[in-house]
Short mmCIF file of C-alpha atoms and ligand atoms in Angstrom, two decimals:
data_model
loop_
_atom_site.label_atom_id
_atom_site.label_comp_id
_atom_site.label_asym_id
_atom_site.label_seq_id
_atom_site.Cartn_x
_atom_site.Cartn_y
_atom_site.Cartn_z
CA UNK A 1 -22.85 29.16 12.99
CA UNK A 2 -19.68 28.00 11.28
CA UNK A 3 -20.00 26.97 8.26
CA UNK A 4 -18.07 23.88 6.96
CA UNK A 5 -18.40 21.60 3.37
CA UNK A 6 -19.69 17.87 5.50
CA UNK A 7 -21.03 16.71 8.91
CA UNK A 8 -20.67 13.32 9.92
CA UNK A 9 -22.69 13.42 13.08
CA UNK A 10 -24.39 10.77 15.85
CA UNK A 11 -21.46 8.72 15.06
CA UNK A 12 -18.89 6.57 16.94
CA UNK A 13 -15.45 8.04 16.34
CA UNK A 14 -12.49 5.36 16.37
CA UNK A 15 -9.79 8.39 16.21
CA UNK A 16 -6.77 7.02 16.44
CA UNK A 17 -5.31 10.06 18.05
CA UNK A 18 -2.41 10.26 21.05
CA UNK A 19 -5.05 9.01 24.01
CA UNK A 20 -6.82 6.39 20.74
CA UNK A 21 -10.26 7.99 22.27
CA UNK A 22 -13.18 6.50 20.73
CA UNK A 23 -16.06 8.74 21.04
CA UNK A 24 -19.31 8.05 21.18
CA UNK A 25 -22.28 9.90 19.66
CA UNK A 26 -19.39 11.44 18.31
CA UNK A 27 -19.36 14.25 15.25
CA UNK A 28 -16.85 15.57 12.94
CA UNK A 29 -16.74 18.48 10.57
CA UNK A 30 -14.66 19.04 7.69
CA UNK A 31 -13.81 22.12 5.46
CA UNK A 32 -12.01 21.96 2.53
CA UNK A 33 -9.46 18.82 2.77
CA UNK A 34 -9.37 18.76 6.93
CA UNK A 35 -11.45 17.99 9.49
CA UNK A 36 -11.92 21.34 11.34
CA UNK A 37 -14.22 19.67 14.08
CA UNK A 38 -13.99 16.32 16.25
CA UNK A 39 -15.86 15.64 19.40
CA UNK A 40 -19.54 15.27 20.76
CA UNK A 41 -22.61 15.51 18.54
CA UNK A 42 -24.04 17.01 21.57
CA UNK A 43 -20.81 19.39 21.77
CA UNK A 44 -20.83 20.83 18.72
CA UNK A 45 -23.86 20.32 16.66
CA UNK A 46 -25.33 23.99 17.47
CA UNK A 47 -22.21 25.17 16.01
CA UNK A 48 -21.97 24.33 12.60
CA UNK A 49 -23.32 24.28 9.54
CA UNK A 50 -23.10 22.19 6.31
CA UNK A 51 -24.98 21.75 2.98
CA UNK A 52 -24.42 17.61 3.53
CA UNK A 53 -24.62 16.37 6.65
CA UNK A 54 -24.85 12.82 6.93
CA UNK A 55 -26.34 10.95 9.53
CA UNK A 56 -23.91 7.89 11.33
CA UNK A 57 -26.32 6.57 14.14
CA UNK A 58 -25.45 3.14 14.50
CA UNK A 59 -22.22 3.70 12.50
CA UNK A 60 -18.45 4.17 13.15
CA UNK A 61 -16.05 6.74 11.60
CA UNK A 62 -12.30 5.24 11.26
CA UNK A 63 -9.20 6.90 9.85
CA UNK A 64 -8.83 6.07 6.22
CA UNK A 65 -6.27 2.60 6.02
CA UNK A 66 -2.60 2.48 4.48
CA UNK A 67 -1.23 0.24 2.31
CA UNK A 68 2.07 0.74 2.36
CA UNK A 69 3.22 -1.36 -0.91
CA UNK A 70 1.71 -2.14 -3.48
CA UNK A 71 2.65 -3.27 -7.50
CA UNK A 72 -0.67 -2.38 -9.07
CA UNK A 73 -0.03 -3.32 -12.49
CA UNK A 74 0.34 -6.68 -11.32
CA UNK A 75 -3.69 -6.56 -10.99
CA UNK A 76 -3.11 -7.35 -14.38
CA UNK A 77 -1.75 -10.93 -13.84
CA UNK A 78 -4.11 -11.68 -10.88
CA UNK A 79 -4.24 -15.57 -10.33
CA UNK A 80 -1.31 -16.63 -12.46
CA UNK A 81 1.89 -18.65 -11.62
CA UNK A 82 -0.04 -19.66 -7.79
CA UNK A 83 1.28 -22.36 -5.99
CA UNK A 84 5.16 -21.80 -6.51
CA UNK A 85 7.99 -19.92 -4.30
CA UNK A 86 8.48 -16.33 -4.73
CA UNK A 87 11.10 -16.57 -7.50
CA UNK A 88 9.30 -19.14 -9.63
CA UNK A 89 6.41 -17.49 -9.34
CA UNK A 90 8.02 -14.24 -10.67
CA UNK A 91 9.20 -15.61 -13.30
CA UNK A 92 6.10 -17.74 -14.66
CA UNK A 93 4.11 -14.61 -14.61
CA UNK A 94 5.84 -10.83 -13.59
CA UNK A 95 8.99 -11.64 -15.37
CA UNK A 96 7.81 -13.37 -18.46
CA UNK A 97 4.67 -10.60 -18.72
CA UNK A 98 6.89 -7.30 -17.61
CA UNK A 99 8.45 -6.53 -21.90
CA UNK A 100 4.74 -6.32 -22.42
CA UNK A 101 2.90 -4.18 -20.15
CA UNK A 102 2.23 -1.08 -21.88
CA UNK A 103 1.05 2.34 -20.56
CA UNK A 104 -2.88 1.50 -21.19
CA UNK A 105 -2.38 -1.97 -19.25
CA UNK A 106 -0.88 -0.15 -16.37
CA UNK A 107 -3.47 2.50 -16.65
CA UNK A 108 -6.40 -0.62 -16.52
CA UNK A 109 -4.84 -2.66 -13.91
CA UNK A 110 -3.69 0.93 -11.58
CA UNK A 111 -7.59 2.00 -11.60
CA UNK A 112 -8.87 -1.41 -10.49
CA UNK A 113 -6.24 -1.95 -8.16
CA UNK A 114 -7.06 1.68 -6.66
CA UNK A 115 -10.58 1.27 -6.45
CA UNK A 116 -10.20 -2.20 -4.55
CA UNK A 117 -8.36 -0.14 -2.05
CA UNK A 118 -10.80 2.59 -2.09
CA UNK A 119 -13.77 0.22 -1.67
CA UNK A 120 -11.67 -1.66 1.37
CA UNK A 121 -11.24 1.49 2.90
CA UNK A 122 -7.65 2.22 2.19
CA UNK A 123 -7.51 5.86 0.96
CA UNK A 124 -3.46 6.05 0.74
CA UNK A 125 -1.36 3.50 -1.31
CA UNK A 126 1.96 3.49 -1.98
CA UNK A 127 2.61 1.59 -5.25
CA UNK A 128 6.14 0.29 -6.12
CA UNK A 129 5.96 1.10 -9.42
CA UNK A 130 8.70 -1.20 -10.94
CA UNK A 131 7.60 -2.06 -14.29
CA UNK A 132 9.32 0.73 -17.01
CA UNK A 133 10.65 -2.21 -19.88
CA UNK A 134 8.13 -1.23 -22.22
CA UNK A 135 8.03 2.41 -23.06
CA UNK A 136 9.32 5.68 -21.38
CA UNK A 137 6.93 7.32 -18.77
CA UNK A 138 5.13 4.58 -18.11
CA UNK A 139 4.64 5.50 -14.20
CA UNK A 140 2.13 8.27 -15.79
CA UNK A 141 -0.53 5.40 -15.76
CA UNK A 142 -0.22 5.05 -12.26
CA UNK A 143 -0.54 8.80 -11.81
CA UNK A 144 -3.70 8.80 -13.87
CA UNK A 145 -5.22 5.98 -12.23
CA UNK A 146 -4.34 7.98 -8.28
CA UNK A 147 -6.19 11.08 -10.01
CA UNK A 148 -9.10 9.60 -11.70
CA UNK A 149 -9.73 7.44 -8.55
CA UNK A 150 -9.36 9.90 -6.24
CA UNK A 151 -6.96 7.87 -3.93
CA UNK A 152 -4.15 9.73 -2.34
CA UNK A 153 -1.14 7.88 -4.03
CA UNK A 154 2.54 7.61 -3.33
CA UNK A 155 4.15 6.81 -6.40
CA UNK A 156 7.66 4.32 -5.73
CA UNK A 157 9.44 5.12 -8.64
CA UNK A 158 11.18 1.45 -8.93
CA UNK A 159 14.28 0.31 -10.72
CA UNK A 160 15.04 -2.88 -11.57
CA UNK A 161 17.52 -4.87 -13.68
CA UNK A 162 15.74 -6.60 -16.82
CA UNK A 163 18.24 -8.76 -18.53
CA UNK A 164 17.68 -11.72 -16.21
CA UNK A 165 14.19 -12.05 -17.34
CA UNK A 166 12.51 -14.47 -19.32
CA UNK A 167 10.54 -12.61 -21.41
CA UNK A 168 10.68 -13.69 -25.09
CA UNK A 169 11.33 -10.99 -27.19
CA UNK A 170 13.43 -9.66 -23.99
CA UNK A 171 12.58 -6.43 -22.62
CA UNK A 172 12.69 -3.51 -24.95
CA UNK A 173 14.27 -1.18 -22.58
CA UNK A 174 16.62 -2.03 -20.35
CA UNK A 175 16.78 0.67 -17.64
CA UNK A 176 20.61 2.28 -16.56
CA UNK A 177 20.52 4.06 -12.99
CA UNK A 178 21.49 6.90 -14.81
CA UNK A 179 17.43 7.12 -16.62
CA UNK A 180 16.30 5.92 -13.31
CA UNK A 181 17.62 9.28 -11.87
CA UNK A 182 16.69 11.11 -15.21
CA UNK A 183 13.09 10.03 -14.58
CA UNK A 184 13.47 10.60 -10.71
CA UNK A 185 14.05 13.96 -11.61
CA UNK A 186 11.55 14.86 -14.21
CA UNK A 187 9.04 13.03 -11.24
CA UNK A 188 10.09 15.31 -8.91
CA UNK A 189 8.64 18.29 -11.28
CA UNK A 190 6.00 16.99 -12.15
CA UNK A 191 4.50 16.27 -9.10
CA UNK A 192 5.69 19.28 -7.14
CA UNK A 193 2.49 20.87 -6.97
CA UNK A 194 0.28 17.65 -6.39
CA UNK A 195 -1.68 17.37 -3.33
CA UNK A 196 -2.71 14.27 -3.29
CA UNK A 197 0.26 12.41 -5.03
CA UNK A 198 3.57 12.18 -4.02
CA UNK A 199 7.07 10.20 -5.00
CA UNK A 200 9.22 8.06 -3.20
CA UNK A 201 12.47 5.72 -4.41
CA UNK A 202 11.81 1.94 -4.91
CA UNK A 203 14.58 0.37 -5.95
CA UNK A 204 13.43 -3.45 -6.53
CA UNK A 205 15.90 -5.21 -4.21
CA UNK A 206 19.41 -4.82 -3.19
CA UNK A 207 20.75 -6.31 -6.76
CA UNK A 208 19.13 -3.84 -8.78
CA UNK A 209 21.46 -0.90 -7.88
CA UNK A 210 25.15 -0.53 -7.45
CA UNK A 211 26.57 0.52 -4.52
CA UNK A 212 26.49 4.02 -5.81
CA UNK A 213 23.30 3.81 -6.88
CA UNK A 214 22.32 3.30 -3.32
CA UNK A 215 24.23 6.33 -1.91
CA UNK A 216 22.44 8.52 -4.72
CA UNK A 217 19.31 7.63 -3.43
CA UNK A 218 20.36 8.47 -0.15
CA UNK A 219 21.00 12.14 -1.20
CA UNK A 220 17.76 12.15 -2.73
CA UNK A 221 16.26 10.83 0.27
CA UNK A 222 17.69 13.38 2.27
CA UNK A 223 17.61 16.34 -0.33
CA UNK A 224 14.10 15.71 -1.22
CA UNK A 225 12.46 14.38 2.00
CA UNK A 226 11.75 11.80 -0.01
CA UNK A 227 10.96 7.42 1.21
CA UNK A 228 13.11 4.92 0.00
CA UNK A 229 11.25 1.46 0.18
CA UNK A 230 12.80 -1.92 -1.29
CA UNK A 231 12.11 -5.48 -1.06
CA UNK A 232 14.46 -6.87 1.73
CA UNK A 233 14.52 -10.04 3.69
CA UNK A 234 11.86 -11.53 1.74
CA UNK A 235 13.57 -14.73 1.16
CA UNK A 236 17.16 -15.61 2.04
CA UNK A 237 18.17 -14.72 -1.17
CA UNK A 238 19.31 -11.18 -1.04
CA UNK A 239 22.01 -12.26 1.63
CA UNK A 240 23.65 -14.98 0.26
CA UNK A 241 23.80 -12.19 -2.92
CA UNK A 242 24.74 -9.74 -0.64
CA UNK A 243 27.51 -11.66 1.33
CA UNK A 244 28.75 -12.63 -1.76
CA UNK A 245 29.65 -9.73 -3.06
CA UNK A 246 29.97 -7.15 -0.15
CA UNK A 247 30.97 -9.49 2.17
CA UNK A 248 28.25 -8.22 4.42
CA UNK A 249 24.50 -9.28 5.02
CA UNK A 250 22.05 -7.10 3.63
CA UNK A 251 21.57 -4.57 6.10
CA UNK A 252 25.33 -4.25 7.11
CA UNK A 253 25.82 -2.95 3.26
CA UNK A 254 22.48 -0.60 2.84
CA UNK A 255 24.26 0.69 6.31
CA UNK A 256 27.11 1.56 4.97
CA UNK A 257 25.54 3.05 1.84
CA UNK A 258 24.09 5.73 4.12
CA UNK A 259 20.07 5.16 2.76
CA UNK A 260 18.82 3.74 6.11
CA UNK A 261 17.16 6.49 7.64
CA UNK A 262 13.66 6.89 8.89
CA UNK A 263 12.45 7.30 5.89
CA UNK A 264 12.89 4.02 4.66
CA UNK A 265 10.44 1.23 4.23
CA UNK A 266 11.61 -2.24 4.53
CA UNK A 267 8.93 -4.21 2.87
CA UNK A 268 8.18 -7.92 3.97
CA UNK A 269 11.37 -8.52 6.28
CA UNK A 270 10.83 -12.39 7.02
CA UNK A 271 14.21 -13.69 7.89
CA UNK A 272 15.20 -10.83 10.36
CA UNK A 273 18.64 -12.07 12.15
CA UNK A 274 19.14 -10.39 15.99
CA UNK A 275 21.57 -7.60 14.19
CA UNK A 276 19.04 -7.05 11.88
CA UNK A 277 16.83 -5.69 14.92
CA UNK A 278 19.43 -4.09 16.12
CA UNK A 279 19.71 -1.93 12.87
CA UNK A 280 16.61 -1.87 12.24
CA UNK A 281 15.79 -0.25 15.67
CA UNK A 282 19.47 1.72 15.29
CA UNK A 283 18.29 3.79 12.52
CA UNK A 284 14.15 3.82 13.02
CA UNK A 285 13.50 2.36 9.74
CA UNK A 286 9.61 0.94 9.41
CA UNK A 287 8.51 -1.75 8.19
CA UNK A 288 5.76 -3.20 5.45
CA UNK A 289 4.37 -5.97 6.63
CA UNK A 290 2.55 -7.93 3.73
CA UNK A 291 0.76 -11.13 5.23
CA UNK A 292 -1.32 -12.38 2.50
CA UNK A 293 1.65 -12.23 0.27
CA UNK A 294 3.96 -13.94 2.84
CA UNK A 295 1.36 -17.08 2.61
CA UNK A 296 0.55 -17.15 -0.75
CA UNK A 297 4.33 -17.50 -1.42
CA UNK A 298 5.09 -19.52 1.63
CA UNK A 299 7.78 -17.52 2.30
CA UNK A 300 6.80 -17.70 5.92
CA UNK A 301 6.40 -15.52 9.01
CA UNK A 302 7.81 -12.06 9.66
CA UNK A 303 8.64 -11.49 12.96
CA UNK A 304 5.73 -8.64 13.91
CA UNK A 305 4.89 -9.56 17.28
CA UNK A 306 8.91 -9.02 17.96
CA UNK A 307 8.73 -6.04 16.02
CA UNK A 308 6.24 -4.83 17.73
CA UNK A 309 7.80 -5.38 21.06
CA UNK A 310 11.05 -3.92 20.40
CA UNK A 311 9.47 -0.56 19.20
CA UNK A 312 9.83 -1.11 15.48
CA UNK A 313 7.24 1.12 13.50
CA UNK A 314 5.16 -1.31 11.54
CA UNK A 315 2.50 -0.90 8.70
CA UNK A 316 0.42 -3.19 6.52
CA UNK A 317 0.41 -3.92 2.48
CA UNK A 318 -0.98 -5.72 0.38
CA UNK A 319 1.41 -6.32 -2.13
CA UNK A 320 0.79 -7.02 -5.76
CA UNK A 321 -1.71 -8.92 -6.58
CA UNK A 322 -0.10 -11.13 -8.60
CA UNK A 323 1.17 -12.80 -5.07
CA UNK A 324 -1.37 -11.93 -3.19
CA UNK A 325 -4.41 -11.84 -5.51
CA UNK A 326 -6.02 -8.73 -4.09
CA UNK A 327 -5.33 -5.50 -3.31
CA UNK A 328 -8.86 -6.34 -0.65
CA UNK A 329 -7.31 -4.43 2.33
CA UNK A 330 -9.89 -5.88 4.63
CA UNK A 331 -8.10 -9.48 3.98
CA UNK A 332 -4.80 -7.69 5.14
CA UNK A 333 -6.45 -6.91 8.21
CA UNK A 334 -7.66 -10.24 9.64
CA UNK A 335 -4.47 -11.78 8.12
CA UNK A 336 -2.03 -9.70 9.43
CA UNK A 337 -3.77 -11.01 13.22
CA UNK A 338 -4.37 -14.65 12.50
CA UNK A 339 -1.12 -14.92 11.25
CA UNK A 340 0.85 -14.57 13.92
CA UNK A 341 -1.67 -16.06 16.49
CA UNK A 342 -1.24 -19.20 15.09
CA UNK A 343 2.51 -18.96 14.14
CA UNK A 344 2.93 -18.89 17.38
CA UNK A 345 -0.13 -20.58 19.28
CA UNK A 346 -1.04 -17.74 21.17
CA UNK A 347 -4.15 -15.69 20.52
CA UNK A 348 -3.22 -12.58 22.49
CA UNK A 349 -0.67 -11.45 20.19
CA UNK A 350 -1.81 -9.12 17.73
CA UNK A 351 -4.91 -8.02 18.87
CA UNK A 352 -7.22 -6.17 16.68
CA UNK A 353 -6.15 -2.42 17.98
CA UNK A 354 -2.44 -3.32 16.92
CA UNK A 355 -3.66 -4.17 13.89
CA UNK A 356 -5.96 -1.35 13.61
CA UNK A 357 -2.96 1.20 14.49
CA UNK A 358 -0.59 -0.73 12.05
CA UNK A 359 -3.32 0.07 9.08
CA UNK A 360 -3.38 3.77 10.12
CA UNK A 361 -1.13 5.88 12.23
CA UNK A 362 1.85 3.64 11.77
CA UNK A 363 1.42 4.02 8.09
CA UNK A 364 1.38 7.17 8.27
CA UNK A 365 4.24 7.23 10.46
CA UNK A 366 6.48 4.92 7.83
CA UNK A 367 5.49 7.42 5.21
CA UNK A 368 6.55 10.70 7.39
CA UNK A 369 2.95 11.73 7.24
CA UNK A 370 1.41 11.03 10.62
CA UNK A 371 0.93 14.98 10.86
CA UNK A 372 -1.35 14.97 8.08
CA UNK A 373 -2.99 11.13 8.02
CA UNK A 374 -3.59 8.37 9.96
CA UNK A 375 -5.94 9.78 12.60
CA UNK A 376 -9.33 11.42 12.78
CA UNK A 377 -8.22 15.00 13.94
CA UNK A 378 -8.44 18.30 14.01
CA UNK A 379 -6.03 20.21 11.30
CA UNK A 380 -5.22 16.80 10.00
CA UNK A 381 -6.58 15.99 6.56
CA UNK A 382 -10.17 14.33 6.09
CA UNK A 383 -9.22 10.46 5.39
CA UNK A 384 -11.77 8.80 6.61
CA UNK A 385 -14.88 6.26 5.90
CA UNK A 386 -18.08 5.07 7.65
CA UNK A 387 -18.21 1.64 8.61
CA UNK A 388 -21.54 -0.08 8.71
CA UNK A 389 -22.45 -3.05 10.99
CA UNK A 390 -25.33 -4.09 8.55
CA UNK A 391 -23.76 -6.78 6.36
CA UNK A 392 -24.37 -10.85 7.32
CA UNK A 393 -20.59 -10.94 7.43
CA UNK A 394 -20.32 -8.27 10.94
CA UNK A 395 -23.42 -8.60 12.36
CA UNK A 396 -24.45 -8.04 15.00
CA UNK A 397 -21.82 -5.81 16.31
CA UNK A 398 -20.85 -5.58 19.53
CA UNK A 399 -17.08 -4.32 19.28
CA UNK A 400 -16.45 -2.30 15.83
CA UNK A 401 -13.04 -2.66 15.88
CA UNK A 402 -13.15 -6.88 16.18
CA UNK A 403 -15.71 -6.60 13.76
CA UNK A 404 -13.42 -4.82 11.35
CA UNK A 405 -10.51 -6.89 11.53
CA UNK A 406 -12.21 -10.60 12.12
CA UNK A 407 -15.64 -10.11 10.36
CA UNK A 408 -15.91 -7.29 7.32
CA UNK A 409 -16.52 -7.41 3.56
CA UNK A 410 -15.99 -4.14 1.09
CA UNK A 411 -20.05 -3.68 2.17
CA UNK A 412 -19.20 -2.96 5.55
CA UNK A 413 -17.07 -0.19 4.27
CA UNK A 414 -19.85 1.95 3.38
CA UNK A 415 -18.76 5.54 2.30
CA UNK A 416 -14.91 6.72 2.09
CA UNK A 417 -14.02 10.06 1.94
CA UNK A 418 -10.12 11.12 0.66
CA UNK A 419 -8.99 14.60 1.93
CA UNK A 420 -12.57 15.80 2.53
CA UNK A 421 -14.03 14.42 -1.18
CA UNK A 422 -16.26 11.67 -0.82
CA UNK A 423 -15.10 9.06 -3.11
CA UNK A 424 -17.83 6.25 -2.50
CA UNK A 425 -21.07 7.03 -0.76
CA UNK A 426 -23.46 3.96 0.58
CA UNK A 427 -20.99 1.22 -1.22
CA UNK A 428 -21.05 3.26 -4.76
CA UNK A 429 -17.70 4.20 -6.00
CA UNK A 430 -18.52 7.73 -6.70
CA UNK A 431 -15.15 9.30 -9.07
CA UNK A 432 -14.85 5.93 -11.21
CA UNK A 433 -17.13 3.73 -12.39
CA UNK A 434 -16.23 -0.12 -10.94
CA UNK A 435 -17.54 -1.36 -14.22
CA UNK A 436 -15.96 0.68 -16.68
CA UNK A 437 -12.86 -0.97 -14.54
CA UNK A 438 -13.63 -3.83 -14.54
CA UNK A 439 -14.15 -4.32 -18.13
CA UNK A 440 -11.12 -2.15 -19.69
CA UNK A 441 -8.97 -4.75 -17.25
CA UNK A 442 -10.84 -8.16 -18.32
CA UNK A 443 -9.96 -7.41 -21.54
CA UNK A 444 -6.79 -6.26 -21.59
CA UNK A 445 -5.93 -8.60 -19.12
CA UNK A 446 -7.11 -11.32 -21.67
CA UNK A 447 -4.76 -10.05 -24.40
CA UNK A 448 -2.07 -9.82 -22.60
CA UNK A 449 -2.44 -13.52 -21.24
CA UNK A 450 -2.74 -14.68 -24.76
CA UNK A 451 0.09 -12.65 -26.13
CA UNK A 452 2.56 -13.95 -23.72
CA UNK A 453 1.26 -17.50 -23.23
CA UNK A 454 0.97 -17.20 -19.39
CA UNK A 455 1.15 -20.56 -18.13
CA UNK A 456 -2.56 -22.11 -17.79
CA UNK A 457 -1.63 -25.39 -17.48
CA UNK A 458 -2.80 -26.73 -14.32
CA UNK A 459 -6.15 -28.92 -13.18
CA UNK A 460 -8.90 -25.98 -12.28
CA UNK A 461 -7.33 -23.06 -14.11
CA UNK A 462 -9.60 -21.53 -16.57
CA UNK A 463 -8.63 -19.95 -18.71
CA UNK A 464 -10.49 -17.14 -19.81
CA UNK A 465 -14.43 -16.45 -18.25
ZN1 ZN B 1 6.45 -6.33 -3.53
#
């Protein structure tokens, strides 16, 4: 007998691998942080042996989901400045907030905002950590929040220019690119020997570096092995800044800049012209595809189905939740579908394996980890969590995977384990307690909203609960 840390075991495995073999009455073992066994209970059961072995009859096993971009301090300013266009909306709420947001805020609003994605069953999250106008080190909230939640984090170290904002006193530290590097670099230390928690670039959007500023980040890129994800195409906004004053669209200048590679993340990309595609595809970057966010802010519909077609790699997010008021990945899910299906009145697009494959190995793919994530296999690490059918929301359940996509709620998502720890077991976050969370971010949530006079103004807003 072998003997291994957890059995999951008379379960159906949705693996996600090469052949996407779903396998049923299947059974997986894992050691340490991998799984070191996938196939038939009947297969495999005789030959090993675990202290826990838990019992998935009736159940289905699914790779663990990736958000590719997040801003989880905005959990923070959840439900303020709604019903405006993306830039108005910044700045009745991120903008007029961002001189105030403290370490402790960051810290409240990170372990929420992890925990949603936990309890959704998204075990990976890269945050685009953008907001440093406060204090130094201020990304070491969102650090503490990845460890004490147990989620496996990418950290975007943002940048982004402050002395636009309306923020009354203005922003106590306006950020150079020179301490954007600085902090890059004492990142880069500091998380050298992480396993769970990594570091990518996130500058904010293409006016928030220089041209130089763009090239150095793709020699860290490069150097370092490291993602580059920005904002781009969100709005039409960056090109008419960008034609302006390169005289080139957006992508025609970050081309030239040398930091489109395929490692980088092009988060929301609505207004995608034909030679957009064609550098898109050119240079293999992926994309973040943020639905609920898209709505919220009616910025409108990113081409995915075209994406899609044309062999772009494409993930999900689920943005900040100041824009899309929740980091719920589960909402991403059936967005991300119904989107596009009735964008363009046809329900065959974007069926729920796409959108299955976009939360997972695609993810994984944009973040140069589909070697290690994004698929329930052997050698790969042990991202996964048990979906039960037993919730008035999926049953009965005759297809798991529509069920997951059209017809889930955070019960559904019953147990989620992150590189072999189980991090909630039978819909009890296990590493954090949800209302110790829940409470530290009410209240300084509250503070916050009465410190900067948030706007509150309209019919149905409440205030404070
Ligand atoms: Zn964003």
């Amino acid at each position: 007998m072998i003997k291994v840390d957890l059995i999951i075991k008379n379960i159906m495995v949705v693996t996600v691998n090469d052949k996407r073999e779903l396998i049923n009455n299947g059974f997986v073992a894992i050691k340490g942080q991998k799984f070191v066994a996938v196939g038939k209970t009947d297969d495999l059961e005789s030959k090993y042996q675990a202290e826990k072995v838990i019992d998935g009859e009736g159940k289905a096993l699914f790779p663990g989901f990736i958000s590719l971009h997040s801003h989880l301090f905005q959990n923070a300013l959840k439900g303020l400045g709604r019903d405006k266009s993306l830039f108005e909306w910044l700045d009745a709420s991120v903008r007029k907030a961002y001189g105030f947001i403290d370490y402790n805020l960051i810290l409240a609003a990170a372990t929420a905002g992890c925990l949603e994605n936990l309890n959704t069953g998204a075990t990976t999250v890269l945050d685009y950590q953008y907001c440093h106008a406060h204090e130094l080190g201020l990304d070491g909230s969102v650090i503490e929040a990845f460890k004490r939640t147990g989620i496996r984090g990418i950290l975007g170290r943002g940048h982004t220019k402050v002395v636009n904002y309306p923020g009354l006193p203005p922003c106590p530290i306006d950020e150079t690119e020179d301490m954007f590097f600085e902090d890059v670099d004492r990142l880069l230390v500091e998380l050298k020997d992480e396993e769970r928690i990594s570091l990518a670039l996130a500058p904010g959007i293409i006016w928030d570096l220089s041209e130089e500023g763009f090239k150095k980040c793709a020699e860290y890129s490069k150097k370092h092995n490291m993602n580059v994800t920005m904002h781009t195409l969100e709005s039409g906004d960056d090109n008419a800044f960008s034609l302006e004053k390169y005289g080139k669209t957006t992508m025609e200048f970050l081309e030239t800049t040398g930091v489109l590679t395929n490692r980088f993340i092009a988060v929301h990309c609505v207004q995608m012209s034909e030679s957009d595609f064609n550098i898109f595809k050119k240079h293999e970057l992926s994309v973040a595809h943020c639905p609920m966010s898209n709505m919220i802010l009616g910025s409108g519909f990113a081409p995915v189905p075209k994406m899609i077609n044309d062999g772009l790699n494409v993930g999900l997010g689920a943005d900040g939740s100041a824009s899309s008021d929740t980091q719920n990945y589960l909402e991403q899910l059936k967005a991300a579908s119904l989107v596009h299906k009735g964008n363009l009145k046809d329900p065959t697009v974007m069926p729920a394996e796409l959108v299955i494959e976009m939360a997972t190995i695609n993810g994984a793919k944009a973040l140069g980890m589909d070697d290690k994530i994004g698929s329930i296999e052997v050698g790969k690490l042990a991202d996964c969590f048990i979906f039960t059918p037993h919730t008035l929301s999926s049953c009965p359940v005759a297809d798991p995977i529509a069920a997951i996509v059209y017809s889930s709620e955070p019960d559904n998502i019953e147990t989620v384990i992150v590189g072999g720890e189980i991090v909630k077991e039978n819909n009890v976050l296990t590493k954090w307690s949800k209302d110790d969370a829940i409470n530290d971010l009410v209240e300084r949530a509250k503070d916050l909203r009465e410190t900067v006079s948030l706007e509150e103004t309209k019919w149905g807003q409440v205030s404070s609960l």
